[in-house]
Amino acid sequence: MLIANKKVAIIGGGPGGLTLAKLLVMNGVDAIVYERDTDRNARVQGSPLDMHDESGLAALRKAGLLEEFKHNYMVGADRMQIMNENAEIFYSNHEHKALENFGAADFRPEIDRGVLRKILLNSLPESRVMWDHHFISMQQEGEGWCVQFKNGKTAYADLVIVADGANSKIRTYVTDYKAFYSGITMLEGSIHNAKNTAPTISKLLKGGKIMAFGNNKNILMGQKANDEIGFYASMRVDENWSTENKLNYNDNAQLLEWFRLTYPEWSTIWHELIANTQSFVPRPIYCIPFDQEWETKNNLTLIGDAAHVMPPFAGEGVNMAMLDALELSQNLISDTCSNSKEAIEHYEIKMRKRASEVAQESLENGNKMHSINALETMLTFFKNH
Ligand SMILES: Cc1cc2nc3c(=O)[nH]c(=O)nc-3n(C[C@H](O)[C@H](O)[C@H](O)COP(=O)(O)OP(=O)(O)OC[C@H]3O[C@@H](n4cnc5c(N)ncnc54)[C@H](O)[C@@H]3O)c2cc1C
């Protein structure tokens, strides 16, 4: 094995970093994840993720975690309805979509982010994840790196794999590319105990997903675990909208007023969503340039959003992160390459090409979903698939 007796530091314990750790550790690699969260329960995890057979599920299969996934995915949460601003249903696959069809390319089971993280964490020995290790810098030391953390600790690694997500601070050690703003910002909200607090919306959702389109705006919504509903009010606004709009994201009465003014054509049915959300998180959506190149380093590379942040409109981000983990781990543990630089280079060339194609598709989907013809375009898309 190329990296036998080497120390591997994975910075970031998101789905990308943890999948990579699992795939390396199960093959006898001395890999450790350094994560800034103080512990495994430190942060509420966001909306559910749909897993794709050829990428996210392929990585879980290789990691021996597919059965665990099958016990934990949200059965039926991938069923979809498309509506207009008045909540009139134009498309629904609730009646004919199979609840379980693993192995089929169009079966994209949904899993709660927190649950996916737990599955990955539980599959690793505790000593393989160092919590409260917020990366601040690293210096070359011999053939490897000396990594410094906010808590004052340091760690030596022969190989550093950067998996610190969309706002990566470590990416600059590899490349100076900058992601560009997609033109779209998503205002994220979440409703707890939805059957009681938002009964109309809960009934409308039927445990699945809703995409509602009207006048260049949309609402995207999905069932989460424990009777939670996650949703996004998604719209075209300036890049600095979320910091300059003077909204207090913890004041839902103010947000409801904002919604009435910003979504004036939309039915009052949707107000139940806004009125029952305690706090909102604005998420300006960024995308990588499609022509990224960089010179491969001997002992350092990027995976996941750190390498290729993209809009979420094809549901590919987490799947690409987990496929990165799968492909990189296979290159590093096999003997097909003659050294780790070659293994990293083969991975990076393939990853950049695939991520660029998927990022373009995601951006195009975002543009379609926020156009004046969004409803018709998305209906045609779903009916053809
Ligand atoms: C609004 C929105 C909706 C989305 N919906 C979907 C979807 O439906 N389907 C889909 O596939 N994708 C979706 N995505 C994208 C998806 O969330 C990401 O692609 C995925 O989480 C990337 O995984 P990752 O492991 O690369 O990074 P992350 O999940 O961001 O994990 C990075 C980890 O690194 C840690 N970290 C960060 N900085 C440091 C540091 N300095 N030191 C140590 N640790 C650090 C973080 O705490 C975190 O745990 C969505 C994204 C957004 C913004």
XYZ file of C-alpha atoms in Angstrom, residues 25-184:
160
model
C -8.982 3.308 8.492
C -10.772 0.082 7.449
C -7.803 -0.577 5.177
C -5.264 -0.107 7.968
C -4.259 3.519 7.291
C -3.267 5.732 10.224
C -5.792 8.504 9.452
C -7.208 11.043 11.918
C -10.024 13.548 11.379
C -9.548 16.975 12.984
C -12.921 18.702 13.414
C -13.626 22.186 14.806
C -16.989 21.240 16.415
C -16.502 20.676 20.134
C -18.220 17.278 20.066
C -20.495 15.122 17.900
C -23.652 16.893 19.182
C -22.302 20.431 18.980
C -24.204 21.623 15.934
C -27.650 21.056 14.536
C -27.226 19.511 11.105
C -29.151 21.040 8.165
C -31.587 19.695 5.598
C -31.747 16.040 4.463
C -29.600 14.744 1.632
C -30.604 12.514 -1.259
C -28.011 9.864 -1.965
C -27.177 8.748 -5.494
C -26.395 5.160 -6.406
C -23.246 5.825 -8.427
C -21.631 8.180 -5.881
C -22.851 8.617 -2.273
C -24.316 5.109 -2.051
C -21.312 3.620 -3.891
C -19.037 5.061 -1.179
C -21.262 3.706 1.599
C -21.345 0.307 -0.111
C -17.543 0.225 -0.250
C -17.387 1.286 3.404
C -19.668 -1.634 4.358
C -22.323 0.808 5.591
C -25.120 0.256 3.081
C -27.151 -1.977 5.404
C -26.848 0.617 8.177
C -28.001 3.250 5.682
C -30.998 1.082 4.726
C -32.040 0.932 8.388
C -31.852 4.696 8.727
C -32.976 6.403 5.526
C -36.331 8.197 5.500
C -38.643 5.875 3.612
C -40.821 7.832 1.162
C -39.089 11.174 1.811
C -37.855 11.206 -1.797
C -41.418 11.387 -3.122
C -42.028 14.705 -4.768
C -44.776 17.171 -5.595
C -44.483 20.221 -7.815
C -46.820 23.110 -7.113
C -47.467 26.695 -8.029
C -47.623 29.657 -5.647
C -51.212 28.717 -4.713
C -50.182 25.216 -3.644
C -51.998 23.673 -6.622
C -50.378 20.340 -7.452
C -49.138 19.909 -11.034
C -46.999 16.812 -10.549
C -46.763 14.117 -7.905
C -45.018 10.738 -7.836
C -46.454 9.725 -4.448
C -48.693 7.109 -6.020
C -46.173 5.289 -8.206
C -42.644 5.794 -6.825
C -41.243 2.668 -5.147
C -40.406 3.040 -1.459
C -37.284 0.940 -1.852
C -35.383 0.326 -5.066
C -31.705 0.191 -4.130
C -29.428 -0.286 -7.133
C -31.657 1.729 -9.506
C -30.092 4.969 -10.756
C -33.300 6.948 -10.223
C -33.788 5.788 -6.626
C -32.368 8.592 -4.494
C -33.208 7.840 -0.864
C -33.149 10.745 1.577
C -31.273 10.687 4.847
C -31.108 13.215 7.641
C -27.679 14.872 7.698
C -27.284 14.264 11.429
C -28.133 10.586 10.989
C -25.632 10.173 8.147
C -22.946 11.804 10.291
C -23.805 9.467 13.159
C -23.564 6.367 10.931
C -20.110 7.433 9.764
C -18.931 8.406 13.258
C -20.181 5.158 14.820
C -18.238 3.192 12.222
C -14.945 4.746 13.302
C -12.976 4.107 16.501
C -13.427 7.181 18.759
C -9.694 7.848 18.697
C -9.921 8.576 14.951
C -11.886 11.825 15.365
C -10.316 14.701 17.294
C -13.078 17.168 18.279
C -12.427 20.817 19.108
C -9.499 20.904 16.688
C -10.042 24.042 14.644
C -7.314 24.250 11.995
C -5.578 27.631 11.889
C -2.377 27.052 9.871
C 0.276 24.552 8.810
C 3.943 24.600 7.890
C 5.986 22.179 5.876
C 8.005 19.908 8.202
C 10.376 17.476 6.499
C 8.339 15.511 3.950
C 5.053 16.370 5.673
C 3.184 19.089 7.569
C 3.013 20.435 11.100
C -0.622 21.455 11.611
C -1.646 24.050 14.239
C -5.041 24.238 15.902
C -6.876 27.013 17.756
C -6.723 24.992 20.999
C -2.911 25.370 20.995
C -2.215 21.777 19.952
C -0.175 20.703 16.935
C -0.059 17.479 14.917
C 2.370 16.076 12.382
C 1.025 14.459 9.185
C 2.772 13.023 6.133
C -0.341 13.731 4.092
C -3.033 16.388 4.690
C -6.474 16.079 3.115
C -8.553 19.221 3.240
C -12.285 18.606 3.776
C -13.333 21.808 5.547
C -16.324 22.603 3.351
C -17.619 25.446 1.195
C -15.929 28.286 3.098
C -12.612 26.457 3.225
C -9.788 28.486 4.715
C -7.262 25.780 3.854
C -7.978 25.636 0.104
C -5.464 28.504 -0.418
C -2.595 26.105 0.382
C -3.535 24.297 -2.858
C -5.127 26.848 -5.181
C -6.126 30.510 -5.154
C -9.395 30.069 -7.075
C -12.423 31.925 -5.796
C -15.977 30.624 -5.977
C -18.437 33.064 -7.618
C -21.893 34.053 -6.364
C -24.646 32.216 -8.290
C -27.136 35.096 -8.008
C -29.344 33.031 -5.692
